[in-house]
Amino acid sequence: MKRIVNGVTYNTDTSVKIGRYCFENDDNVDCVATLYQTRGGAFFEVEEGAKKVWNQREQKEQAREYSTVTPMSVEQAQKWILEIDNVEIFQNPFGDPPEAAAEDSPGATIYVRVPESFKRRIEREATENKASVNNWMMRCAERCMEDSDIRNAKGLVHAWDIAATFRAHNNDGEWSRETCIEALAEVANLIERYCEDRFGTDALANATVDPDSTLESYRKRFEAYASGETRE
C-alpha cells in the first residue's frame, strides 16, 4: 500500500512493520491497526477494516471496507506500543520494557524511557547515595509528590513562622539580643535539617562555597551585626 499524506509518501512495502493489534470498531466490525516505520525513521499507522454504510438502493446497511494512513510522531508511536493492550510487537525501535517478574507483594512496574545521558546521571546519583537505581527513583518520586504540598516541608514552615513573628512585631522594641539570637539559631537549625533530609548532608555548606551576588550582598549587609560592630 502506498499513500500520500500532506505531500509525503508512506509505503508499507518499503517500511518496517513494528506492531499490530486487532479491535472492534463502533459498528462491531473487526479491524486491524498496524504501525510502520519508514526507511527515513518516520512512523505511521495503517488501519484496515469495514464500516457499515446505508445502501439507499437496497434500503439496508452493508459493510464497506476501508483503509486509512495516519502519520505519527515518535512520542505517539512509543505511546502506541506501550499503552495499547494486546499489541503484537514485531520489532521495537524503542527497546523492550522489563519482563514481568513474580512479586512477593502486590506492586507494579513503571517503564520510563529517558535519554542515555540522563540515565547515567540517575545511576551516578543513586551510587553516590548508596542506593539502587530503583530505590533512588522511588525516593525521588516520593519527594516530588511531597513537594506538591507545602505542609510537608515542615522545617521551612516552622522557620518562616518564627521569622514572620519577628517581622510582625519589629516596631515593639521589646526583643532582647539574646532572644533574637536564639530565634535566628532555631531558624538556621530548622532550615539545615530540612535541607539535609531533602538534599543530603553538607548541602547548604556546598551551596554557599561560591556565593552569588545576592548572597554576597546579604553577607555584607549583616556582617557588622554578626561581629558585634554595631553595639553601642
Coordinates of N, CA and C in Angstrom, one line a residue:
M1 N 0.8 -1.2 0.0 CA 0.0 0.0 0.0 C 0.9 1.2 0.0
K2 N 0.5 2.2 -0.8 CA 1.2 3.5 -0.9 C 0.2 4.6 -0.9
R3 N 0.5 5.5 0.1 CA -0.4 6.7 0.2 C 0.4 7.9 0.3
I4 N -0.1 9.0 -0.2 CA 0.5 10.3 0.0 C -0.3 11.2 1.0
V5 N 0.3 11.6 2.1 CA -0.4 12.3 3.1 C 0.4 13.6 3.4
N6 N -0.3 14.7 3.2 CA 0.4 16.1 3.4 C 1.7 16.2 2.6
G7 N 1.6 15.7 1.3 CA 2.7 15.8 0.4 C 3.9 14.8 0.7
V8 N 3.7 13.8 1.6 CA 4.7 12.9 1.9 C 4.2 11.5 1.6
T9 N 5.1 10.6 1.0 CA 4.7 9.3 0.7 C 4.9 8.3 1.8
Y10 N 3.9 7.4 2.1 CA 4.0 6.4 3.1 C 3.8 5.1 2.3
N11 N 4.8 4.2 2.3 CA 4.7 3.0 1.6 C 4.9 1.8 2.5
T12 N 3.9 0.9 2.7 CA 4.1 -0.2 3.6 C 5.1 -1.3 3.0
D13 N 5.3 -1.3 1.7 CA 6.2 -2.3 1.1 C 7.6 -2.0 1.4
T14 N 8.0 -0.7 1.6 CA 9.4 -0.3 1.9 C 9.6 0.1 3.3
S15 N 8.6 -0.1 4.2 CA 8.7 0.3 5.6 C 8.8 -1.0 6.4
V16 N 9.2 -0.8 7.7 CA 9.4 -1.9 8.6 C 8.1 -2.0 9.4
K17 N 7.5 -3.2 9.6 CA 6.3 -3.4 10.4 C 6.7 -3.5 11.8
I18 N 6.2 -2.6 12.6 CA 6.6 -2.5 14.0 C 5.7 -3.3 14.9
G19 N 4.4 -3.2 14.8 CA 3.5 -3.9 15.6 C 2.1 -3.9 15.0
R20 N 1.2 -4.7 15.7 CA -0.2 -4.8 15.2 C -1.1 -5.2 16.3
Y21 N -2.3 -4.7 16.2 CA -3.4 -5.1 17.2 C -4.7 -5.1 16.5
C22 N -5.6 -5.9 17.0 CA -7.0 -6.1 16.5 C -7.9 -5.4 17.5
F23 N -9.0 -4.9 16.9 CA -10.0 -4.3 17.8 C -11.3 -4.3 17.1
E24 N -12.4 -4.0 17.8 CA -13.7 -4.0 17.3 C -14.2 -2.5 17.2
N25 N -14.6 -2.0 16.1 CA -15.0 -0.6 15.9 C -16.4 -0.4 16.4
D26 N -16.9 0.8 16.3 CA -18.2 1.2 16.8 C -19.3 0.4 16.0
D27 N -19.0 -0.1 14.9 CA -20.0 -0.9 14.1 C -19.9 -2.4 14.4
N28 N -19.1 -2.7 15.5 CA -19.0 -4.1 15.9 C -18.3 -4.9 14.8
V29 N -17.4 -4.3 14.0 CA -16.7 -5.0 13.0 C -15.2 -5.1 13.4
D30 N -14.6 -6.3 13.1 CA -13.2 -6.5 13.5 C -12.3 -5.7 12.6
C31 N -11.4 -4.9 13.1 CA -10.4 -4.1 12.4 C -9.0 -4.4 12.9
V32 N -8.0 -4.0 12.1 CA -6.6 -4.2 12.4 C -5.9 -2.9 12.2
A33 N -5.1 -2.6 13.2 CA -4.2 -1.4 13.1 C -2.8 -1.8 13.2
T34 N -2.0 -1.3 12.2 CA -0.6 -1.8 12.1 C 0.3 -0.5 12.1
L35 N 1.4 -0.6 12.9 CA 2.3 0.5 13.0 C 3.6 0.2 12.1
Y36 N 4.0 1.2 11.3 CA 5.1 1.0 10.4 C 6.1 2.1 10.7
Q37 N 7.4 1.9 10.3 CA 8.4 2.9 10.4 C 9.1 2.9 9.0
T38 N 9.2 4.1 8.4 CA 9.8 4.2 7.1 C 11.3 4.1 7.2
R39 N 11.9 4.0 6.0 CA 13.4 4.0 6.0 C 14.0 5.3 6.5
G40 N 13.2 6.4 6.4 CA 13.7 7.6 6.9 C 13.5 7.8 8.4
G41 N 12.8 6.8 9.1 CA 12.6 6.9 10.5 C 11.3 7.4 10.9
A42 N 10.4 7.8 10.0 CA 9.1 8.3 10.3 C 8.1 7.1 10.6
F43 N 7.1 7.4 11.5 CA 6.2 6.4 11.9 C 4.8 6.7 11.3
F44 N 4.0 5.7 11.0 CA 2.7 5.9 10.5 C 1.9 4.6 10.8
E45 N 0.6 4.8 11.0 CA -0.3 3.7 11.3 C -1.3 3.5 10.2
V46 N -1.5 2.2 9.8 CA -2.4 1.8 8.8 C -3.6 1.1 9.5
E47 N -4.8 1.6 9.4 CA -6.0 1.0 10.0 C -6.8 0.4 8.8
E48 N -7.1 -0.9 9.0 CA -7.9 -1.6 7.9 C -9.1 -2.3 8.6
G49 N -10.2 -2.1 7.9 CA -11.4 -2.8 8.5 C -12.6 -2.5 7.6
A50 N -13.8 -2.4 8.2 CA -15.0 -2.2 7.4 C -16.0 -1.4 8.3
K51 N -16.7 -0.5 7.6 CA -17.8 0.3 8.3 C -19.1 0.0 7.7
K52 N -20.1 0.1 8.5 CA -21.5 -0.1 8.0 C -22.0 1.2 7.4
V53 N -22.4 1.1 6.1 CA -23.0 2.3 5.4 C -24.4 1.9 4.9
W54 N -25.2 2.9 4.7 CA -26.6 2.7 4.3 C -26.6 2.7 2.8
N55 N -27.2 1.6 2.3 CA -27.4 1.4 0.8 C -28.8 1.9 0.5
Q56 N -28.8 3.1 -0.2 CA -30.2 3.6 -0.4 C -30.9 2.8 -1.4
R57 N -30.2 2.2 -2.4 CA -30.9 1.4 -3.4 C -31.5 0.2 -2.9
E58 N -30.8 -0.5 -2.0 CA -31.3 -1.7 -1.4 C -32.0 -1.5 -0.1
Q59 N -31.9 -0.3 0.4 CA -32.6 0.1 1.7 C -32.1 -0.8 2.8
K60 N -30.8 -0.9 2.9 CA -30.3 -1.7 4.1 C -28.8 -1.3 4.2
E61 N -28.3 -1.7 5.4 CA -26.9 -1.4 5.7 C -26.0 -2.5 5.1
Q62 N -24.8 -2.1 4.7 CA -23.9 -3.0 4.2 C -22.5 -2.6 4.6
A63 N -21.6 -3.6 4.7 CA -20.2 -3.3 5.1 C -19.4 -2.8 4.0
R64 N -18.6 -1.8 4.2 CA -17.7 -1.2 3.2 C -16.3 -1.2 3.7
E65 N -15.4 -1.8 3.0 CA -14.0 -1.9 3.5 C -13.3 -0.5 3.4
Y66 N -12.4 -0.3 4.3 CA -11.7 1.0 4.3 C -10.3 0.7 4.8
S67 N -9.4 1.6 4.4 CA -8.0 1.6 5.0 C -7.6 3.1 5.1
T68 N -7.0 3.4 6.2 CA -6.5 4.8 6.4 C -5.1 4.8 6.8
V69 N -4.4 5.9 6.5 CA -2.9 6.0 6.9 C -2.8 7.3 7.7
T70 N -2.3 7.1 8.9 CA -2.2 8.2 9.9 C -0.7 8.4 10.3
P71 N -0.1 9.5 9.9 CA 1.3 9.8 10.3 C 1.4 9.9 11.9
M72 N 2.5 9.5 12.5 CA 2.6 9.6 13.9 C 4.0 10.2 14.3
S73 N 4.0 10.9 15.3 CA 5.3 11.4 15.9 C 6.0 10.3 16.6
V74 N 7.3 10.5 17.0 CA 8.0 9.5 17.8 C 7.3 9.2 19.1
E75 N 6.8 10.3 19.7 CA 6.1 10.1 21.0 C 4.8 9.4 20.9
Q76 N 4.1 9.6 19.8 CA 2.8 8.9 19.6 C 3.1 7.5 19.3
A77 N 4.1 7.2 18.5 CA 4.5 5.8 18.2 C 4.9 5.0 19.5
Q78 N 5.7 5.6 20.3 CA 6.1 5.0 21.6 C 4.9 4.7 22.5
K79 N 4.0 5.7 22.5 CA 2.8 5.5 23.3 C 1.9 4.4 22.7
W80 N 1.9 4.3 21.4 CA 1.1 3.3 20.7 C 1.6 1.9 21.2
I81 N 2.9 1.7 21.3 CA 3.5 0.5 21.6 C 3.3 0.1 23.1
L82 N 3.5 1.1 24.0 CA 3.5 0.9 25.4 C 2.1 0.9 26.1
E83 N 1.2 1.6 25.5 CA -0.1 1.8 26.2 C -1.3 1.1 25.7
I84 N -1.2 0.6 24.5 CA -2.4 -0.1 23.9 C -2.2 -1.6 24.3
D85 N -3.3 -2.1 24.8 CA -3.3 -3.5 25.2 C -3.2 -4.5 24.1
N86 N -2.6 -5.6 24.3 CA -2.6 -6.7 23.4 C -1.9 -6.4 22.0
V87 N -0.9 -5.5 22.0 CA -0.2 -5.2 20.8 C 0.8 -6.4 20.5
E88 N 0.8 -6.9 19.3 CA 1.7 -7.9 18.9 C 2.9 -7.1 18.3
I89 N 4.1 -7.2 19.0 CA 5.3 -6.5 18.6 C 6.1 -7.3 17.7
F90 N 6.5 -6.8 16.5 CA 7.4 -7.5 15.6 C 8.8 -7.0 15.7
Q91 N 8.9 -5.7 16.0 CA 10.2 -5.1 16.1 C 10.0 -3.7 16.9
N92 N 10.7 -3.6 18.0 CA 10.5 -2.4 18.8 C 11.7 -1.5 18.7
P93 N 11.6 -0.4 18.0 CA 12.8 0.5 17.9 C 13.1 1.3 19.2
F94 N 12.3 1.2 20.2 CA 12.5 1.9 21.4 C 13.1 1.0 22.5
G95 N 13.3 -0.3 22.2 CA 13.7 -1.2 23.2 C 12.6 -1.8 24.0
D96 N 12.7 -3.1 24.4 CA 11.6 -3.7 25.1 C 11.5 -3.3 26.6
P97 N 10.3 -3.1 27.1 CA 10.2 -2.8 28.6 C 10.6 -4.1 29.4
P98 N 10.8 -3.9 30.7 CA 11.3 -5.1 31.5 C 10.3 -6.2 31.5
E99 N 10.8 -7.5 31.5 CA 9.9 -8.6 31.5 C 9.2 -8.7 32.9
A100 N 8.0 -9.3 32.8 CA 7.2 -9.4 34.1 C 7.9 -10.4 35.0
A101 N 7.9 -10.1 36.3 CA 8.5 -11.0 37.3 C 7.6 -11.2 38.4
A102 N 7.7 -12.4 39.1 CA 6.9 -12.7 40.3 C 7.3 -11.7 41.4
E103 N 6.3 -11.3 42.1 CA 6.5 -10.4 43.2 C 6.0 -11.0 44.5
D104 N 6.7 -10.8 45.6 CA 6.3 -11.3 46.9 C 5.1 -10.5 47.4
S105 N 4.9 -9.3 47.1 CA 3.8 -8.4 47.5 C 3.3 -7.7 46.3
P106 N 2.0 -7.3 46.4 CA 1.5 -6.5 45.2 C 2.3 -5.3 44.8
G107 N 2.5 -5.1 43.6 CA 3.3 -4.0 43.1 C 3.1 -3.8 41.6
A108 N 3.7 -2.8 41.1 CA 3.6 -2.5 39.7 C 4.9 -2.0 39.1
T109 N 5.0 -2.1 37.8 CA 6.3 -1.6 37.2 C 5.9 -0.4 36.3
I110 N 6.7 0.6 36.4 CA 6.6 1.8 35.6 C 7.8 1.8 34.6
Y111 N 7.5 1.8 33.3 CA 8.6 1.9 32.3 C 8.7 3.3 31.8
V112 N 9.9 3.9 32.0 CA 10.1 5.3 31.6 C 11.3 5.3 30.7
R113 N 11.1 5.8 29.5 CA 12.3 6.0 28.6 C 12.9 7.3 28.7
V114 N 14.2 7.4 28.9 CA 14.9 8.6 29.1 C 16.1 8.6 28.2
P115 N 16.7 9.8 28.0 CA 18.0 9.9 27.2 C 19.1 9.2 27.9
E116 N 20.1 8.7 27.2 CA 21.2 7.9 27.8 C 21.9 8.7 28.8
S117 N 22.1 10.0 28.5 CA 22.9 10.9 29.4 C 22.1 11.0 30.8
F118 N 20.8 11.1 30.7 CA 20.0 11.2 31.9 C 20.0 9.9 32.7
K119 N 20.0 8.8 32.0 CA 20.1 7.5 32.7 C 21.4 7.4 33.5
R120 N 22.5 7.8 32.8 CA 23.8 7.8 33.5 C 23.8 8.7 34.7
R121 N 23.2 9.8 34.6 CA 23.1 10.8 35.8 C 22.3 10.1 36.9
I122 N 21.2 9.4 36.6 CA 20.5 8.8 37.6 C 21.3 7.7 38.3
E123 N 22.0 6.9 37.5 CA 22.9 5.9 38.1 C 23.9 6.4 39.0
R124 N 24.5 7.6 38.6 CA 25.6 8.2 39.4 C 25.0 8.7 40.7
E125 N 23.8 9.4 40.6 CA 23.2 9.9 41.8 C 22.9 8.8 42.8
A126 N 22.4 7.6 42.2 CA 22.0 6.5 43.1 C 23.2 5.9 43.8
T127 N 24.3 5.8 43.0 CA 25.6 5.3 43.6 C 26.1 6.2 44.7
E128 N 26.1 7.5 44.4 CA 26.6 8.4 45.4 C 25.8 8.4 46.7
N129 N 24.5 8.1 46.6 CA 23.6 8.0 47.8 C 23.5 6.6 48.3
K130 N 24.3 5.7 47.8 CA 24.4 4.3 48.3 C 23.0 3.6 48.2
A131 N 22.4 3.8 47.0 CA 21.0 3.2 46.8 C 21.0 2.6 45.4
S132 N 20.1 1.6 45.3 CA 19.9 1.0 43.9 C 19.1 2.1 43.1
V133 N 19.2 1.9 41.8 CA 18.5 2.8 40.9 C 17.0 2.8 41.2
N134 N 16.5 1.6 41.4 CA 15.0 1.5 41.7 C 14.6 2.3 43.0
N135 N 15.4 2.1 44.1 CA 15.1 2.8 45.3 C 15.3 4.3 45.2
W136 N 16.3 4.7 44.4 CA 16.6 6.1 44.3 C 15.5 6.8 43.5
M137 N 15.0 6.1 42.4 CA 13.9 6.7 41.7 C 12.6 6.8 42.5
M138 N 12.4 5.8 43.4 CA 11.2 5.8 44.2 C 11.3 7.0 45.2
R139 N 12.5 7.2 45.8 CA 12.6 8.3 46.7 C 12.4 9.6 46.0
C140 N 12.9 9.7 44.8 CA 12.8 11.0 44.0 C 11.3 11.2 43.7
A141 N 10.6 10.2 43.3 CA 9.1 10.3 43.0 C 8.4 10.7 44.3
E142 N 8.7 10.1 45.4 CA 8.0 10.4 46.7 C 8.3 11.8 47.1
R143 N 9.5 12.3 46.9 CA 9.8 13.7 47.2 C 9.0 14.7 46.3
C144 N 8.9 14.3 45.0 CA 8.1 15.2 44.1 C 6.7 15.3 44.6
M145 N 6.1 14.2 45.0 CA 4.7 14.2 45.5 C 4.6 14.9 46.8
E146 N 5.6 14.8 47.7 CA 5.5 15.5 48.9 C 5.7 17.0 48.7
D147 N 6.5 17.4 47.7 CA 6.8 18.8 47.5 C 5.6 19.5 46.9
S148 N 4.6 18.8 46.5 CA 3.4 19.4 45.9 C 2.5 20.1 47.0
D149 N 2.8 19.7 48.3 CA 2.1 20.2 49.4 C 3.0 20.9 50.4
I150 N 3.0 22.2 50.5 CA 3.9 22.9 51.4 C 3.9 22.5 52.8
R151 N 2.7 21.9 53.3 CA 2.7 21.4 54.6 C 3.6 20.3 54.9
N152 N 4.1 19.6 53.9 CA 5.1 18.5 54.1 C 6.5 19.1 54.3
A153 N 6.7 20.3 54.0 CA 8.0 21.0 54.2 C 8.0 21.6 55.6
K154 N 7.8 20.8 56.6 CA 7.6 21.4 58.0 C 8.7 22.3 58.4
G155 N 10.0 21.9 58.1 CA 11.1 22.7 58.5 C 11.0 24.2 58.0
L156 N 10.7 24.3 56.7 CA 10.6 25.6 56.2 C 9.4 26.4 56.8
V157 N 8.3 25.7 57.0 CA 7.1 26.3 57.5 C 7.4 26.8 58.9
H158 N 8.1 26.0 59.8 CA 8.4 26.5 61.1 C 9.4 27.6 61.1
A159 N 10.4 27.6 60.2 CA 11.4 28.7 60.1 C 10.7 30.0 59.7
W160 N 9.8 29.9 58.7 CA 9.1 31.1 58.3 C 8.2 31.6 59.4
D161 N 7.6 30.8 60.2 CA 6.7 31.2 61.3 C 7.4 32.0 62.3
I162 N 8.6 31.5 62.7 CA 9.5 32.3 63.6 C 9.8 33.6 63.1
A163 N 10.4 33.6 61.8 CA 10.8 34.9 61.2 C 9.6 35.9 61.0
A164 N 8.4 35.3 60.6 CA 7.3 36.2 60.4 C 6.8 36.8 61.7
T165 N 6.9 36.1 62.8 CA 6.6 36.6 64.1 C 7.4 37.9 64.5
F166 N 8.7 37.8 64.2 CA 9.6 38.9 64.5 C 9.2 40.1 63.5
R167 N 8.9 39.7 62.3 CA 8.6 40.8 61.3 C 7.4 41.5 61.7
A168 N 6.4 40.8 62.2 CA 5.1 41.4 62.6 C 5.2 42.4 63.8
H169 N 6.3 42.1 64.7 CA 6.5 42.9 65.9 C 7.8 43.7 65.8
N170 N 8.2 44.1 64.6 CA 9.5 44.7 64.5 C 9.6 46.1 65.1
N171 N 8.4 46.7 65.4 CA 8.5 48.0 66.0 C 8.2 48.0 67.5
D172 N 8.1 46.9 68.1 CA 7.8 46.8 69.5 C 9.0 47.2 70.4
G173 N 10.2 46.9 69.9 CA 11.4 47.2 70.6 C 11.6 46.5 71.9
E174 N 10.9 45.3 72.0 CA 10.9 44.5 73.3 C 11.8 43.3 73.1
W175 N 12.4 43.1 72.0 CA 13.2 41.8 71.8 C 14.6 42.1 72.3
S176 N 15.1 41.2 73.2 CA 16.5 41.3 73.6 C 17.4 40.7 72.6
R177 N 18.6 41.1 72.7 CA 19.6 40.5 71.7 C 19.7 39.0 71.9
E178 N 19.6 38.5 73.1 CA 19.6 37.0 73.3 C 18.4 36.3 72.7
T179 N 17.3 36.9 72.8 CA 16.1 36.4 72.2 C 16.2 36.3 70.7
C180 N 16.7 37.4 70.1 CA 16.9 37.4 68.6 C 17.9 36.3 68.2
I181 N 19.0 36.2 68.9 CA 20.0 35.2 68.6 C 19.4 33.8 68.7
E182 N 18.6 33.5 69.7 CA 18.0 32.2 69.9 C 17.1 31.9 68.8
A183 N 16.3 32.9 68.4 CA 15.3 32.7 67.3 C 16.0 32.4 66.0
L184 N 17.1 33.2 65.7 CA 17.8 33.0 64.4 C 18.5 31.7 64.4
A185 N 19.0 31.2 65.6 CA 19.7 29.9 65.6 C 18.7 28.8 65.3
E186 N 17.5 29.0 65.9 CA 16.4 28.0 65.6 C 16.0 27.9 64.2
V187 N 15.9 29.1 63.5 CA 15.6 29.2 62.1 C 16.7 28.5 61.3
A188 N 18.0 28.7 61.6 CA 19.1 28.1 60.9 C 19.0 26.6 61.1
N189 N 18.7 26.1 62.3 CA 18.7 24.7 62.6 C 17.5 24.0 61.8
L190 N 16.4 24.7 61.7 CA 15.2 24.1 61.0 C 15.6 24.0 59.5
I191 N 16.2 25.0 59.0 CA 16.5 25.0 57.5 C 17.6 24.0 57.3
E192 N 18.6 23.8 58.1 CA 19.6 22.8 58.0 C 19.0 21.4 57.9
R193 N 18.1 21.1 58.9 CA 17.6 19.8 59.0 C 16.7 19.5 57.7
Y194 N 16.0 20.5 57.3 CA 15.2 20.3 56.1 C 16.1 20.0 54.9
C195 N 17.1 20.8 54.7 CA 18.0 20.6 53.5 C 18.8 19.3 53.6
E196 N 19.1 18.9 54.8 CA 19.8 17.6 54.9 C 18.9 16.4 54.5
D197 N 17.6 16.5 54.9 CA 16.6 15.5 54.5 C 16.3 15.6 53.0
R198 N 16.3 16.8 52.5 CA 15.9 17.0 51.1 C 17.1 16.8 50.1
F199 N 18.3 17.3 50.5 CA 19.4 17.4 49.6 C 20.6 16.6 50.0
G200 N 20.6 16.2 51.3 CA 21.8 15.4 51.8 C 22.7 16.3 52.7
T201 N 23.6 15.6 53.4 CA 24.5 16.2 54.4 C 25.4 17.2 53.6
D202 N 25.7 18.3 54.3 CA 26.6 19.4 53.8 C 26.0 20.1 52.5
A203 N 24.7 19.9 52.2 CA 24.2 20.5 51.0 C 24.3 22.0 51.1
L204 N 23.9 22.6 52.2 CA 24.0 24.0 52.4 C 25.4 24.6 52.4
A205 N 26.3 23.9 53.0 CA 27.7 24.3 53.0 C 28.3 24.3 51.6
N206 N 28.0 23.3 50.9 CA 28.5 23.2 49.5 C 27.9 24.3 48.6
A207 N 26.6 24.6 48.9 CA 25.9 25.6 48.1 C 26.4 27.0 48.3
T208 N 27.0 27.3 49.4 CA 27.5 28.6 49.8 C 29.0 28.8 49.6
V209 N 29.7 27.8 49.0 CA 31.1 27.9 48.8 C 31.4 29.0 47.8
D210 N 30.7 29.1 46.8 CA 30.8 30.1 45.8 C 29.5 31.0 45.8
P211 N 29.4 31.9 46.7 CA 28.2 32.7 46.8 C 27.9 33.6 45.6
D212 N 26.6 33.7 45.3 CA 26.3 34.6 44.2 C 26.2 36.0 44.7
S213 N 25.8 36.9 43.8 CA 25.8 38.3 44.2 C 24.8 38.6 45.3
T214 N 23.6 37.9 45.2 CA 22.6 38.2 46.3 C 23.1 37.7 47.6
L215 N 23.7 36.6 47.7 CA 24.2 36.1 49.0 C 25.4 37.0 49.5
E216 N 26.2 37.5 48.6 CA 27.3 38.4 49.0 C 26.7 39.7 49.6
S217 N 25.6 40.2 49.0 CA 25.0 41.4 49.5 C 24.5 41.2 50.9
Y218 N 23.9 40.0 51.1 CA 23.3 39.7 52.4 C 24.5 39.7 53.5
R219 N 25.6 39.0 53.1 CA 26.7 38.9 54.0 C 27.3 40.3 54.4
K220 N 27.4 41.1 53.4 CA 28.0 42.5 53.7 C 27.0 43.3 54.5
R221 N 25.7 43.1 54.3 CA 24.7 43.9 55.0 C 24.7 43.5 56.5
F222 N 24.8 42.2 56.8 CA 24.6 41.8 58.2 C 26.0 41.4 58.9
E223 N 27.1 41.5 58.2 CA 28.4 41.2 58.7 C 28.7 42.0 60.0
A224 N 28.3 43.2 60.0 CA 28.6 44.1 61.1 C 27.8 43.7 62.3
Y225 N 26.6 43.3 62.1 CA 25.7 42.8 63.2 C 26.3 41.5 63.8
A226 N 26.7 40.6 62.9 CA 27.2 39.3 63.4 C 28.5 39.5 64.2
S227 N 29.3 40.5 63.8 CA 30.6 40.7 64.5 C 30.5 41.5 65.8
G228 N 29.3 42.1 65.9 CA 29.0 43.0 67.1 C 29.5 44.4 66.9
E229 N 29.9 44.8 65.7 CA 30.4 46.1 65.5 C 29.4 47.2 65.7
T230 N 28.1 46.9 65.6 CA 27.1 47.9 65.7 C 26.6 48.2 67.2
R231 N 27.3 47.4 68.1 CA 26.9 47.6 69.5 C 27.3 49.0 70.0
E232 N 26.4 49.6 70.8 CA 26.7 51.0 71.3 C 27.5 50.9 72.6

